[in-house]
PDB file of C-alpha atoms in Angstrom:
ATOM      1  CA  UNK A   5      -0.021  -0.028   0.018  1.00  0.00           C
ATOM      2  CA  UNK A   6       2.787   2.379   0.984  1.00  0.00           C
ATOM      3  CA  UNK A   7       4.663   1.725  -2.296  1.00  0.00           C
ATOM      4  CA  UNK A   8       1.513   2.388  -4.320  1.00  0.00           C
ATOM      5  CA  UNK A   9       0.895   5.527  -2.558  1.00  0.00           C
ATOM      6  CA  UNK A  10       4.376   6.525  -3.374  1.00  0.00           C
ATOM      7  CA  UNK A  11       4.096   5.575  -7.127  1.00  0.00           C
ATOM      8  CA  UNK A  12       0.704   7.674  -7.167  1.00  0.00           C
ATOM      9  CA  UNK A  13       2.556  10.737  -5.644  1.00  0.00           C
ATOM     10  CA  UNK A  14       5.351  10.328  -8.372  1.00  0.00           C
ATOM     11  CA  UNK A  15       2.785  10.211 -11.078  1.00  0.00           C
ATOM     12  CA  UNK A  16       1.024  13.246  -9.777  1.00  0.00           C
ATOM     13  CA  UNK A  17       4.172  15.184  -9.752  1.00  0.00           C
ATOM     14  CA  UNK A  18       5.270  13.983 -13.296  1.00  0.00           C
ATOM     15  CA  UNK A  19       1.958  15.262 -14.407  1.00  0.00           C
ATOM     16  CA  UNK A  20       2.195  18.518 -12.611  1.00  0.00           C
ATOM     17  CA  UNK A  21       5.612  19.241 -14.242  1.00  0.00           C
ATOM     18  CA  UNK A  22       4.294  18.254 -17.681  1.00  0.00           C
ATOM     19  CA  UNK A  23       1.224  20.441 -17.245  1.00  0.00           C
ATOM     20  CA  UNK A  24       3.294  23.465 -15.965  1.00  0.00           C
ATOM     21  CA  UNK A  25       5.778  23.024 -18.845  1.00  0.00           C
ATOM     22  CA  UNK A  26       3.235  22.754 -21.537  1.00  0.00           C
ATOM     23  CA  UNK A  27       0.082  24.729 -20.554  1.00  0.00           C
ATOM     24  CA  UNK A  28       0.554  27.106 -17.562  1.00  0.00           C
ATOM     25  CA  UNK A  29       2.318  29.903 -19.597  1.00  0.00           C
ATOM     26  CA  UNK A  30      -0.487  30.172 -22.212  1.00  0.00           C
ATOM     27  CA  UNK A  31      -3.186  29.603 -19.604  1.00  0.00           C
ATOM     28  CA  UNK A  32      -1.859  32.500 -17.359  1.00  0.00           C
ATOM     29  CA  UNK A  33      -1.484  34.875 -20.329  1.00  0.00           C
ATOM     30  CA  UNK A  34      -5.185  34.151 -21.600  1.00  0.00           C
ATOM     31  CA  UNK A  35      -6.450  34.399 -17.945  1.00  0.00           C
ATOM     32  CA  UNK A  36      -4.743  37.669 -17.409  1.00  0.00           C
ATOM     33  CA  UNK A  37      -6.431  39.073 -20.712  1.00  0.00           C
ATOM     34  CA  UNK A  38      -9.825  37.678 -20.001  1.00  0.00           C
ATOM     35  CA  UNK A  39     -10.002  39.159 -16.524  1.00  0.00           C
ATOM     36  CA  UNK A  40      -9.577  42.682 -18.082  1.00  0.00           C
ATOM     37  CA  UNK A  41     -13.262  42.421 -19.289  1.00  0.00           C
ATOM     38  CA  UNK A  42     -14.612  41.291 -15.869  1.00  0.00           C
ATOM     39  CA  UNK A  43     -15.198  42.915 -12.511  1.00  0.00           C
ATOM     40  CA  UNK A  44     -11.769  41.327 -11.519  1.00  0.00           C
ATOM     41  CA  UNK A  45      -9.960  43.484 -13.974  1.00  0.00           C
ATOM     42  CA  UNK A  46      -7.982  45.122 -11.168  1.00  0.00           C
ATOM     43  CA  UNK A  47      -6.330  41.634 -10.450  1.00  0.00           C
ATOM     44  CA  UNK A  48      -5.078  41.624 -14.138  1.00  0.00           C
ATOM     45  CA  UNK A  49      -3.846  45.162 -14.020  1.00  0.00           C
ATOM     46  CA  UNK A  50      -1.860  44.391 -10.743  1.00  0.00           C
ATOM     47  CA  UNK A  51      -0.237  41.428 -12.391  1.00  0.00           C
ATOM     48  CA  UNK A  52       0.855  43.409 -15.303  1.00  0.00           C
ATOM     49  CA  UNK A  53       1.898  46.376 -13.211  1.00  0.00           C
ATOM     50  CA  UNK A  54       4.225  43.925 -11.199  1.00  0.00           C
ATOM     51  CA  UNK A  55       6.060  43.211 -14.308  1.00  0.00           C
ATOM     52  CA  UNK A  56       7.660  46.710 -14.644  1.00  0.00           C
ATOM     53  CA  UNK A  57       9.618  46.956 -11.341  1.00  0.00           C
ATOM     54  CA  UNK A  58      10.350  43.296 -11.570  1.00  0.00           C
ATOM     55  CA  UNK A  59      11.353  43.262 -15.295  1.00  0.00           C
ATOM     56  CA  UNK A  60      15.094  42.981 -15.032  1.00  0.00           C
ATOM     57  CA  UNK A  61      15.199  40.312 -12.239  1.00  0.00           C
ATOM     58  CA  UNK A  62      15.453  37.223 -14.446  1.00  0.00           C
ATOM     59  CA  UNK A  63      18.466  38.933 -16.103  1.00  0.00           C
ATOM     60  CA  UNK A  64      20.148  39.630 -12.705  1.00  0.00           C
ATOM     61  CA  UNK A  65      20.545  36.134 -11.276  1.00  0.00           C
ATOM     62  CA  UNK A  66      16.664  35.384 -11.159  1.00  0.00           C
ATOM     63  CA  UNK A  67      14.906  36.039  -7.754  1.00  0.00           C
ATOM     64  CA  UNK A  68      13.602  34.168  -4.882  1.00  0.00           C
ATOM     65  CA  UNK A  69      16.202  31.497  -5.279  1.00  0.00           C
ATOM     66  CA  UNK A  70      16.463  31.090  -1.501  1.00  0.00           C
ATOM     67  CA  UNK A  71      13.070  29.819  -1.576  1.00  0.00           C
ATOM     68  CA  UNK A  72      13.690  27.243  -4.366  1.00  0.00           C
ATOM     69  CA  UNK A  73      10.070  26.031  -4.484  1.00  0.00           C
ATOM     70  CA  UNK A  74      10.878  22.775  -6.266  1.00  0.00           C
ATOM     71  CA  UNK A  75      13.528  21.871  -3.948  1.00  0.00           C
ATOM     72  CA  UNK A  76      11.100  21.481  -0.983  1.00  0.00           C
ATOM     73  CA  UNK A  77      10.221  18.023   0.185  1.00  0.00           C
ATOM     74  CA  UNK A  78       6.515  18.930  -0.355  1.00  0.00           C
ATOM     75  CA  UNK A  79       7.160  19.219  -4.116  1.00  0.00           C
ATOM     76  CA  UNK A  80       9.520  16.345  -4.858  1.00  0.00           C
ATOM     77  CA  UNK A  81       8.372  12.862  -3.581  1.00  0.00           C
ATOM     78  CA  UNK A  82      10.761  10.316  -2.117  1.00  0.00           C
ATOM     79  CA  UNK A  83      13.339   8.478  -4.208  1.00  0.00           C
ATOM     80  CA  UNK A  84      11.801   6.739  -7.082  1.00  0.00           C
ATOM     81  CA  UNK A  85       9.933   3.391  -6.972  1.00  0.00           C
ATOM     82  CA  UNK A  86       9.320   1.327  -9.971  1.00  0.00           C
ATOM     83  CA  UNK A  87       7.892   1.712 -12.556  1.00  0.00           C
ATOM     84  CA  UNK A  88       8.630   5.542 -12.762  1.00  0.00           C
ATOM     85  CA  UNK A  89      11.985   7.158 -13.714  1.00  0.00           C
ATOM     86  CA  UNK A  90      11.137  10.671 -12.421  1.00  0.00           C
ATOM     87  CA  UNK A  91      14.686  11.323 -10.921  1.00  0.00           C
ATOM     88  CA  UNK A  92      17.957  10.815 -12.787  1.00  0.00           C
ATOM     89  CA  UNK A  93      20.851   9.118 -11.291  1.00  0.00           C
ATOM     90  CA  UNK A  94      23.844  11.569 -11.016  1.00  0.00           C
ATOM     91  CA  UNK A  95      27.362  10.388 -11.770  1.00  0.00           C
ATOM     92  CA  UNK A  96      30.241  12.668 -10.776  1.00  0.00           C
ATOM     93  CA  UNK A  97      33.526  12.044 -12.655  1.00  0.00           C
ATOM     94  CA  UNK A  98      35.683  15.111 -11.547  1.00  0.00           C
ATOM     95  CA  UNK A  99      35.949  17.568  -8.713  1.00  0.00           C
ATOM     96  CA  UNK A 100      35.095  21.168  -9.497  1.00  0.00           C
ATOM     97  CA  UNK A 101      37.119  23.455  -7.265  1.00  0.00           C
ATOM     98  CA  UNK A 102      35.166  26.597  -6.067  1.00  0.00           C
ATOM     99  CA  UNK A 103      37.918  28.977  -7.160  1.00  0.00           C
ATOM    100  CA  UNK A 104      36.600  29.111 -10.692  1.00  0.00           C
ATOM    101  CA  UNK A 105      33.416  29.733 -12.429  1.00  0.00           C
ATOM    102  CA  UNK A 106      31.676  27.191 -14.687  1.00  0.00           C
ATOM    103  CA  UNK A 107      29.351  26.777 -17.606  1.00  0.00           C
ATOM    104  CA  UNK A 108      27.698  23.430 -17.745  1.00  0.00           C
ATOM    105  CA  UNK A 109      26.602  22.351 -21.162  1.00  0.00           C
ATOM    106  CA  UNK A 110      23.734  20.072 -20.761  1.00  0.00           C
ATOM    107  CA  UNK A 111      22.739  17.538 -23.405  1.00  0.00           C
ATOM    108  CA  UNK A 112      20.385  16.404 -24.771  1.00  0.00           C
ATOM    109  CA  UNK A 113      17.368  18.660 -24.784  1.00  0.00           C
ATOM    110  CA  UNK A 114      14.828  15.819 -24.817  1.00  0.00           C
ATOM    111  CA  UNK A 115      11.189  16.648 -24.901  1.00  0.00           C
ATOM    112  CA  UNK A 116      10.937  18.504 -21.584  1.00  0.00           C
ATOM    113  CA  UNK A 117      14.694  18.371 -20.170  1.00  0.00           C
ATOM    114  CA  UNK A 118      13.698  16.133 -17.230  1.00  0.00           C
ATOM    115  CA  UNK A 119      17.386  15.384 -16.536  1.00  0.00           C
ATOM    116  CA  UNK A 120      18.353  19.105 -16.626  1.00  0.00           C
ATOM    117  CA  UNK A 121      15.344  20.006 -14.412  1.00  0.00           C
ATOM    118  CA  UNK A 122      15.794  17.329 -11.840  1.00  0.00           C
ATOM    119  CA  UNK A 123      19.481  17.745 -11.340  1.00  0.00           C
ATOM    120  CA  UNK A 124      19.770  21.451 -11.451  1.00  0.00           C
ATOM    121  CA  UNK A 125      16.459  22.913 -10.367  1.00  0.00           C
ATOM    122  CA  UNK A 126      15.580  20.523  -7.600  1.00  0.00           C
ATOM    123  CA  UNK A 127      17.526  18.874  -4.802  1.00  0.00           C
ATOM    124  CA  UNK A 128      16.480  15.350  -5.861  1.00  0.00           C
ATOM    125  CA  UNK A 129      19.850  14.226  -6.659  1.00  0.00           C
ATOM    126  CA  UNK A 130      21.888  16.383  -4.075  1.00  0.00           C
ATOM    127  CA  UNK A 131      23.651  18.236  -6.957  1.00  0.00           C
ATOM    128  CA  UNK A 132      24.317  21.331  -5.105  1.00  0.00           C
ATOM    129  CA  UNK A 133      26.123  19.383  -2.311  1.00  0.00           C
ATOM    130  CA  UNK A 134      28.675  17.994  -4.708  1.00  0.00           C
ATOM    131  CA  UNK A 135      29.191  20.954  -7.279  1.00  0.00           C
ATOM    132  CA  UNK A 136      28.955  24.670  -7.293  1.00  0.00           C
ATOM    133  CA  UNK A 137      25.314  25.987  -7.024  1.00  0.00           C
ATOM    134  CA  UNK A 138      23.889  26.266 -10.479  1.00  0.00           C
ATOM    135  CA  UNK A 139      21.656  28.836 -12.168  1.00  0.00           C
ATOM    136  CA  UNK A 140      19.642  27.029 -15.141  1.00  0.00           C
ATOM    137  CA  UNK A 141      19.285  29.289 -18.097  1.00  0.00           C
ATOM    138  CA  UNK A 142      16.055  29.118 -20.084  1.00  0.00           C
ATOM    139  CA  UNK A 143      14.206  31.266 -22.826  1.00  0.00           C
ATOM    140  CA  UNK A 144      13.893  34.878 -21.997  1.00  0.00           C
ATOM    141  CA  UNK A 145      10.390  35.034 -23.337  1.00  0.00           C
ATOM    142  CA  UNK A 146       9.063  32.787 -20.607  1.00  0.00           C
ATOM    143  CA  UNK A 147       9.833  35.715 -18.136  1.00  0.00           C
ATOM    144  CA  UNK A 148       7.333  37.945 -20.042  1.00  0.00           C
ATOM    145  CA  UNK A 149       4.281  35.910 -18.889  1.00  0.00           C
ATOM    146  CA  UNK A 150       2.595  36.911 -15.617  1.00  0.00           C
ATOM    147  CA  UNK A 151       2.476  34.142 -12.954  1.00  0.00           C
ATOM    148  CA  UNK A 152       4.443  31.701 -15.207  1.00  0.00           C
ATOM    149  CA  UNK A 153       7.626  33.917 -14.901  1.00  0.00           C
ATOM    150  CA  UNK A 154       7.129  33.918 -11.055  1.00  0.00           C
ATOM    151  CA  UNK A 155       7.082  30.196 -10.885  1.00  0.00           C
ATOM    152  CA  UNK A 156      10.200  29.883 -12.950  1.00  0.00           C
ATOM    153  CA  UNK A 157      12.188  32.465 -10.903  1.00  0.00           C
ATOM    154  CA  UNK A 158      11.154  30.648  -7.816  1.00  0.00           C
ATOM    155  CA  UNK A 159      12.998  27.663  -9.065  1.00  0.00           C
ATOM    156  CA  UNK A 160      16.150  29.776  -9.853  1.00  0.00           C
ATOM    157  CA  UNK A 161      15.781  29.860 -13.401  1.00  0.00           C
ATOM    158  CA  UNK A 162      17.544  32.686 -15.335  1.00  0.00           C
ATOM    159  CA  UNK A 163      17.081  34.388 -18.742  1.00  0.00           C
ATOM    160  CA  UNK A 164      19.325  33.169 -21.574  1.00  0.00           C
ATOM    161  CA  UNK A 165      19.950  36.910 -22.548  1.00  0.00           C
ATOM    162  CA  UNK A 166      23.605  37.770 -22.708  1.00  0.00           C
ATOM    163  CA  UNK A 167      23.192  40.383 -19.898  1.00  0.00           C
ATOM    164  CA  UNK A 168      21.972  37.672 -17.694  1.00  0.00           C
ATOM    165  CA  UNK A 169      24.906  35.445 -18.307  1.00  0.00           C
ATOM    166  CA  UNK A 170      27.373  38.088 -18.004  1.00  0.00           C
ATOM    167  CA  UNK A 171      25.737  39.308 -14.635  1.00  0.00           C
ATOM    168  CA  UNK A 172      26.245  35.823 -13.060  1.00  0.00           C
ATOM    169  CA  UNK A 173      29.667  35.182 -14.283  1.00  0.00           C
ATOM    170  CA  UNK A 174      30.981  38.652 -13.373  1.00  0.00           C
ATOM    171  CA  UNK A 175      30.122  38.463  -9.729  1.00  0.00           C
ATOM    172  CA  UNK A 176      33.209  39.015  -7.352  1.00  0.00           C
ATOM    173  CA  UNK A 177      32.610  35.616  -5.573  1.00  0.00           C
ATOM    174  CA  UNK A 178      33.917  32.755  -7.620  1.00  0.00           C
ATOM    175  CA  UNK A 179      32.311  29.252  -7.681  1.00  0.00           C
ATOM    176  CA  UNK A 180      29.396  30.375  -9.775  1.00  0.00           C
ATOM    177  CA  UNK A 181      27.915  28.056 -12.409  1.00  0.00           C
ATOM    178  CA  UNK A 182      25.311  28.371 -15.136  1.00  0.00           C
ATOM    179  CA  UNK A 183      23.644  25.452 -16.943  1.00  0.00           C
ATOM    180  CA  UNK A 184      22.973  25.882 -20.652  1.00  0.00           C
ATOM    181  CA  UNK A 185      20.878  23.372 -22.819  1.00  0.00           C
ATOM    182  CA  UNK A 186      23.209  24.024 -25.765  1.00  0.00           C
ATOM    183  CA  UNK A 187      20.929  22.123 -28.332  1.00  0.00           C
ATOM    184  CA  UNK A 188      17.966  24.275 -27.436  1.00  0.00           C
ATOM    185  CA  UNK A 189      14.451  23.842 -28.928  1.00  0.00           C
ATOM    186  CA  UNK A 190      15.834  22.648 -32.366  1.00  0.00           C
ATOM    187  CA  UNK A 191      17.316  19.474 -30.585  1.00  0.00           C
ATOM    188  CA  UNK A 192      13.911  18.664 -29.134  1.00  0.00           C
ATOM    189  CA  UNK A 193      12.719  17.795 -32.757  1.00  0.00           C
ATOM    190  CA  UNK A 194      15.257  14.800 -32.781  1.00  0.00           C
ATOM    191  CA  UNK A 195      14.484  13.448 -29.455  1.00  0.00           C
ATOM    192  CA  UNK A 196      14.033   9.828 -30.572  1.00  0.00           C
ATOM    193  CA  UNK A 197      14.439   6.759 -28.297  1.00  0.00           C
ATOM    194  CA  UNK A 198      17.795   5.020 -28.735  1.00  0.00           C
ATOM    195  CA  UNK A 199      19.358   8.158 -30.704  1.00  0.00           C
ATOM    196  CA  UNK A 200      21.806  10.561 -29.721  1.00  0.00           C
ATOM    197  CA  UNK A 201      21.435  13.540 -32.103  1.00  0.00           C
ATOM    198  CA  UNK A 202      22.906  16.876 -30.849  1.00  0.00           C
ATOM    199  CA  UNK A 203      22.798  20.333 -32.109  1.00  0.00           C
ATOM    200  CA  UNK A 204      26.321  21.378 -31.133  1.00  0.00           C
ATOM    201  CA  UNK A 205      28.935  21.697 -33.873  1.00  0.00           C
ATOM    202  CA  UNK A 206      27.849  25.155 -34.960  1.00  0.00           C
ATOM    203  CA  UNK A 207      26.514  26.297 -31.567  1.00  0.00           C
ATOM    204  CA  UNK A 208      29.527  28.257 -30.237  1.00  0.00           C
ATOM    205  CA  UNK A 209      28.126  31.046 -28.399  1.00  0.00           C
ATOM    206  CA  UNK A 210      28.460  29.244 -25.011  1.00  0.00           C
ATOM    207  CA  UNK A 211      32.211  28.710 -25.786  1.00  0.00           C
ATOM    208  CA  UNK A 212      32.651  32.413 -26.597  1.00  0.00           C
ATOM    209  CA  UNK A 213      30.878  33.204 -23.244  1.00  0.00           C
ATOM    210  CA  UNK A 214      33.314  31.119 -21.346  1.00  0.00           C
ATOM    211  CA  UNK A 215      36.234  32.678 -23.158  1.00  0.00           C
ATOM    212  CA  UNK A 216      35.096  36.182 -22.127  1.00  0.00           C
ATOM    213  CA  UNK A 217      34.879  35.326 -18.499  1.00  0.00           C
ATOM    214  CA  UNK A 218      37.820  32.789 -18.233  1.00  0.00           C
ATOM    215  CA  UNK A 219      35.404  30.203 -16.828  1.00  0.00           C
ATOM    216  CA  UNK A 220      35.635  26.430 -17.417  1.00  0.00           C
ATOM    217  CA  UNK A 221      33.411  24.283 -19.759  1.00  0.00           C
ATOM    218  CA  UNK A 222      31.843  21.274 -18.184  1.00  0.00           C
ATOM    219  CA  UNK A 223      30.064  18.714 -20.332  1.00  0.00           C
ATOM    220  CA  UNK A 224      26.948  17.001 -19.015  1.00  0.00           C
ATOM    221  CA  UNK A 225      24.905  14.275 -20.609  1.00  0.00           C
ATOM    222  CA  UNK A 226      21.740  12.721 -19.529  1.00  0.00           C
ATOM    223  CA  UNK A 227      21.601   9.142 -20.939  1.00  0.00           C
ATOM    224  CA  UNK A 228      17.994   8.070 -21.286  1.00  0.00           C
ATOM    225  CA  UNK A 229      16.635  11.570 -21.668  1.00  0.00           C
ATOM    226  CA  UNK A 230      15.387  10.785 -25.140  1.00  0.00           C
ATOM    227  CA  UNK A 231      13.810   7.387 -24.171  1.00  0.00           C
ATOM    228  CA  UNK A 232      11.182   8.398 -21.528  1.00  0.00           C
ATOM    229  CA  UNK A 233       8.706   9.691 -24.232  1.00  0.00           C
ATOM    230  CA  UNK A 234       7.737   8.611 -27.611  1.00  0.00           C
ATOM    231  CA  UNK A 235       7.912  11.393 -30.282  1.00  0.00           C
ATOM    232  CA  UNK A 236       6.660  11.854 -33.673  1.00  0.00           C
ATOM    233  CA  UNK A 237       9.354  13.143 -36.018  1.00  0.00           C
ATOM    234  CA  UNK A 238       8.481  14.732 -39.400  1.00  0.00           C
ATOM    235  CA  UNK A 239      10.589  14.766 -42.486  1.00  0.00           C
ATOM    236  CA  UNK A 240      12.511  17.958 -43.055  1.00  0.00           C
ATOM    237  CA  UNK A 241      10.585  18.672 -46.385  1.00  0.00           C
ATOM    238  CA  UNK A 242       7.109  18.188 -44.725  1.00  0.00           C
ATOM    239  CA  UNK A 243       4.725  20.982 -44.004  1.00  0.00           C
ATOM    240  CA  UNK A 244       4.537  19.671 -40.442  1.00  0.00           C
ATOM    241  CA  UNK A 245       8.285  20.251 -39.969  1.00  0.00           C
ATOM    242  CA  UNK A 246       8.122  23.734 -41.539  1.00  0.00           C
ATOM    243  CA  UNK A 247       5.323  24.700 -39.233  1.00  0.00           C
ATOM    244  CA  UNK A 248       7.464  23.534 -36.141  1.00  0.00           C
ATOM    245  CA  UNK A 249      10.429  25.535 -37.380  1.00  0.00           C
ATOM    246  CA  UNK A 250       8.271  28.688 -37.971  1.00  0.00           C
ATOM    247  CA  UNK A 251       6.753  28.448 -34.455  1.00  0.00           C
ATOM    248  CA  UNK A 252      10.349  27.858 -33.108  1.00  0.00           C
ATOM    249  CA  UNK A 253      11.625  31.157 -34.869  1.00  0.00           C
ATOM    250  CA  UNK A 254       8.534  33.092 -33.544  1.00  0.00           C
ATOM    251  CA  UNK A 255       8.246  31.781 -30.010  1.00  0.00           C
ATOM    252  CA  UNK A 256      11.564  30.185 -29.202  1.00  0.00           C
ATOM    253  CA  UNK A 257      10.177  26.637 -28.680  1.00  0.00           C
ATOM    254  CA  UNK A 258       9.292  23.915 -31.064  1.00  0.00           C
ATOM    255  CA  UNK A 259       5.939  22.194 -30.730  1.00  0.00           C
ATOM    256  CA  UNK A 260       6.349  18.508 -30.588  1.00  0.00           C
ATOM    257  CA  UNK A 261       3.905  15.671 -30.749  1.00  0.00           C
ATOM    258  CA  UNK A 262       4.725  13.270 -27.979  1.00  0.00           C
ATOM    259  CA  UNK A 263       3.246  10.901 -25.624  1.00  0.00           C
ATOM    260  CA  UNK A 264       4.104   8.935 -22.471  1.00  0.00           C
ATOM    261  CA  UNK A 265       1.979   6.388 -20.621  1.00  0.00           C
ATOM    262  CA  UNK A 266      -0.507   5.907 -17.736  1.00  0.00           C
ATOM    263  CA  UNK A 267       0.337   4.117 -14.385  1.00  0.00           C
ATOM    264  CA  UNK A 268      -1.564   0.991 -15.560  1.00  0.00           C
ATOM    265  CA  UNK A 269      -0.996   0.999 -19.469  1.00  0.00           C
ATOM    266  CA  UNK A 270       1.906   1.519 -21.618  1.00  0.00           C
ATOM    267  CA  UNK A 271      -0.304   2.335 -24.619  1.00  0.00           C
ATOM    268  CA  UNK A 272      -2.072   5.448 -23.103  1.00  0.00           C
ATOM    269  CA  UNK A 273      -1.310   9.089 -24.429  1.00  0.00           C
ATOM    270  CA  UNK A 274      -0.495  10.799 -21.271  1.00  0.00           C
ATOM    271  CA  UNK A 275       2.530  12.566 -19.733  1.00  0.00           C
ATOM    272  CA  UNK A 276       3.786   9.870 -17.364  1.00  0.00           C
ATOM    273  CA  UNK A 277       7.331   9.043 -18.644  1.00  0.00           C
ATOM    274  CA  UNK A 278       8.145   5.419 -19.645  1.00  0.00           C
ATOM    275  CA  UNK A 279      10.172   3.491 -17.042  1.00  0.00           C
ATOM    276  CA  UNK A 280      13.614   4.076 -18.479  1.00  0.00           C
ATOM    277  CA  UNK A 281      16.391   5.160 -16.007  1.00  0.00           C
ATOM    278  CA  UNK A 282      18.095   8.563 -16.709  1.00  0.00           C
ATOM    279  CA  UNK A 283      21.775   8.652 -15.819  1.00  0.00           C
ATOM    280  CA  UNK A 284      23.267  12.184 -15.874  1.00  0.00           C
ATOM    281  CA  UNK A 285      27.099  12.220 -16.128  1.00  0.00           C
ATOM    282  CA  UNK A 286      29.130  15.341 -15.395  1.00  0.00           C
ATOM    283  CA  UNK A 287      32.400  15.251 -17.153  1.00  0.00           C
ATOM    284  CA  UNK A 288      35.834  16.745 -16.423  1.00  0.00           C
ATOM    285  CA  UNK A 289      36.155  20.508 -16.854  1.00  0.00           C
ATOM    286  CA  UNK A 290      37.798  22.078 -19.896  1.00  0.00           C
ATOM    287  CA  UNK A 291      39.987  24.865 -18.471  1.00  0.00           C
ATOM    288  CA  UNK A 292      39.678  28.065 -20.647  1.00  0.00           C
ATOM    289  CA  UNK A 293      41.831  31.202 -20.389  1.00  0.00           C
ATOM    290  CA  UNK A 294      40.079  34.670 -20.318  1.00  0.00           C
ATOM    291  CA  UNK A 295      39.905  36.645 -23.620  1.00  0.00           C
ATOM    292  CA  UNK A 296      37.677  39.531 -23.469  1.00  0.00           C
ATOM    293  CA  UNK A 297      37.190  39.789 -27.210  1.00  0.00           C
ATOM    294  CA  UNK A 298      37.676  36.232 -28.482  1.00  0.00           C
ATOM    295  CA  UNK A 299      37.794  35.700 -32.343  1.00  0.00           C
ATOM    296  CA  UNK A 300      36.388  32.656 -34.211  1.00  0.00           C
ATOM    297  CA  UNK A 301      40.023  31.443 -34.494  1.00  0.00           C
ATOM    298  CA  UNK A 302      40.388  31.590 -30.645  1.00  0.00           C
ATOM    299  CA  UNK A 303      36.775  29.970 -29.955  1.00  0.00           C
ATOM    300  CA  UNK A 304      37.245  27.048 -32.266  1.00  0.00           C
ATOM    301  CA  UNK A 305      40.056  25.255 -30.537  1.00  0.00           C
ATOM    302  CA  UNK A 306      38.230  25.171 -27.105  1.00  0.00           C
ATOM    303  CA  UNK A 307      34.826  24.440 -28.691  1.00  0.00           C
ATOM    304  CA  UNK A 308      36.660  21.250 -30.186  1.00  0.00           C
ATOM    305  CA  UNK A 309      38.038  20.330 -26.895  1.00  0.00           C
ATOM    306  CA  UNK A 310      34.643  20.628 -25.293  1.00  0.00           C
ATOM    307  CA  UNK A 311      33.066  18.332 -28.131  1.00  0.00           C
ATOM    308  CA  UNK A 312      35.846  15.743 -27.439  1.00  0.00           C
ATOM    309  CA  UNK A 313      35.243  15.919 -23.632  1.00  0.00           C
ATOM    310  CA  UNK A 314      31.621  15.295 -24.212  1.00  0.00           C
ATOM    311  CA  UNK A 315      32.480  12.374 -26.489  1.00  0.00           C
ATOM    312  CA  UNK A 316      34.521  10.892 -23.637  1.00  0.00           C
ATOM    313  CA  UNK A 317      31.427  10.483 -21.535  1.00  0.00           C
ATOM    314  CA  UNK A 318      30.499   7.448 -23.700  1.00  0.00           C
ATOM    315  CA  UNK A 319      32.964   5.401 -21.709  1.00  0.00           C
ATOM    316  CA  UNK A 320      31.394   6.381 -18.387  1.00  0.00           C
ATOM    317  CA  UNK A 321      28.005   5.358 -19.672  1.00  0.00           C
ATOM    318  CA  UNK A 322      27.799   2.766 -22.519  1.00  0.00           C
ATOM    319  CA  UNK A 323      25.370   3.876 -25.188  1.00  0.00           C
TER     320      UNK A 323
END
């Protein structure tokens, strides 16, 4: 009975995360607009007014990080019981001294980035006890939506804007870390079970950022991330793929058709992930010197070193 209760609790948390990820942003935006034409219009005005004094917070290290809503025991259930895989297993391969700043490149994006979310935005794998406290970077546009932005900031998430990244890495106290899902929304379109398709070779902005601040690059790979959901992938010459890329350019995210399973059936189209373990491996840091205005020729060697370090994670977890 106790095990069943824990399974139900995990199922509820998985669905809550999926619901928030997919629907709450749009719902909060539409609700705020609809209230303007009701007697409760003042609530909508107050929500919108709050945006102005609080506008730059997501670009200044976020806010309310001390609260860290999702790290509280009331949000995260106990360690997973079969058949769920809500939490990843964290594998540490190297020490990261606190006398440097770090940029973690997290791969792959997957459908909803469960590995990145659980490791870096919750305390489910005790990441902050083993590594410098991270700030997870996400789309700047998410912080323009009332209520939705406040939820994200309460988890310690920050904007991906350059001023946000520079603000965190420019603090006088060392030991800062930011987590960037390098492949971004484009990578989610290739999140197929059993495949490891990364959008990385031409994504060099994070390497340039590291050079400007003299931080260290740390490769991170969540094995199993692409296996917890089934995903419909369209041909690149299809109208569906064209629609996905247009939405991605306009809104910053790519709409995907995916499904999971229910607690009782593997064939139900719901948000519960399939029972595949996620193993998140944190690799050895790539030391990078500081160069305030790096050229392409200076960026390329360190980007290549990073890709090689990421490739070496294969020996830690057999694909």
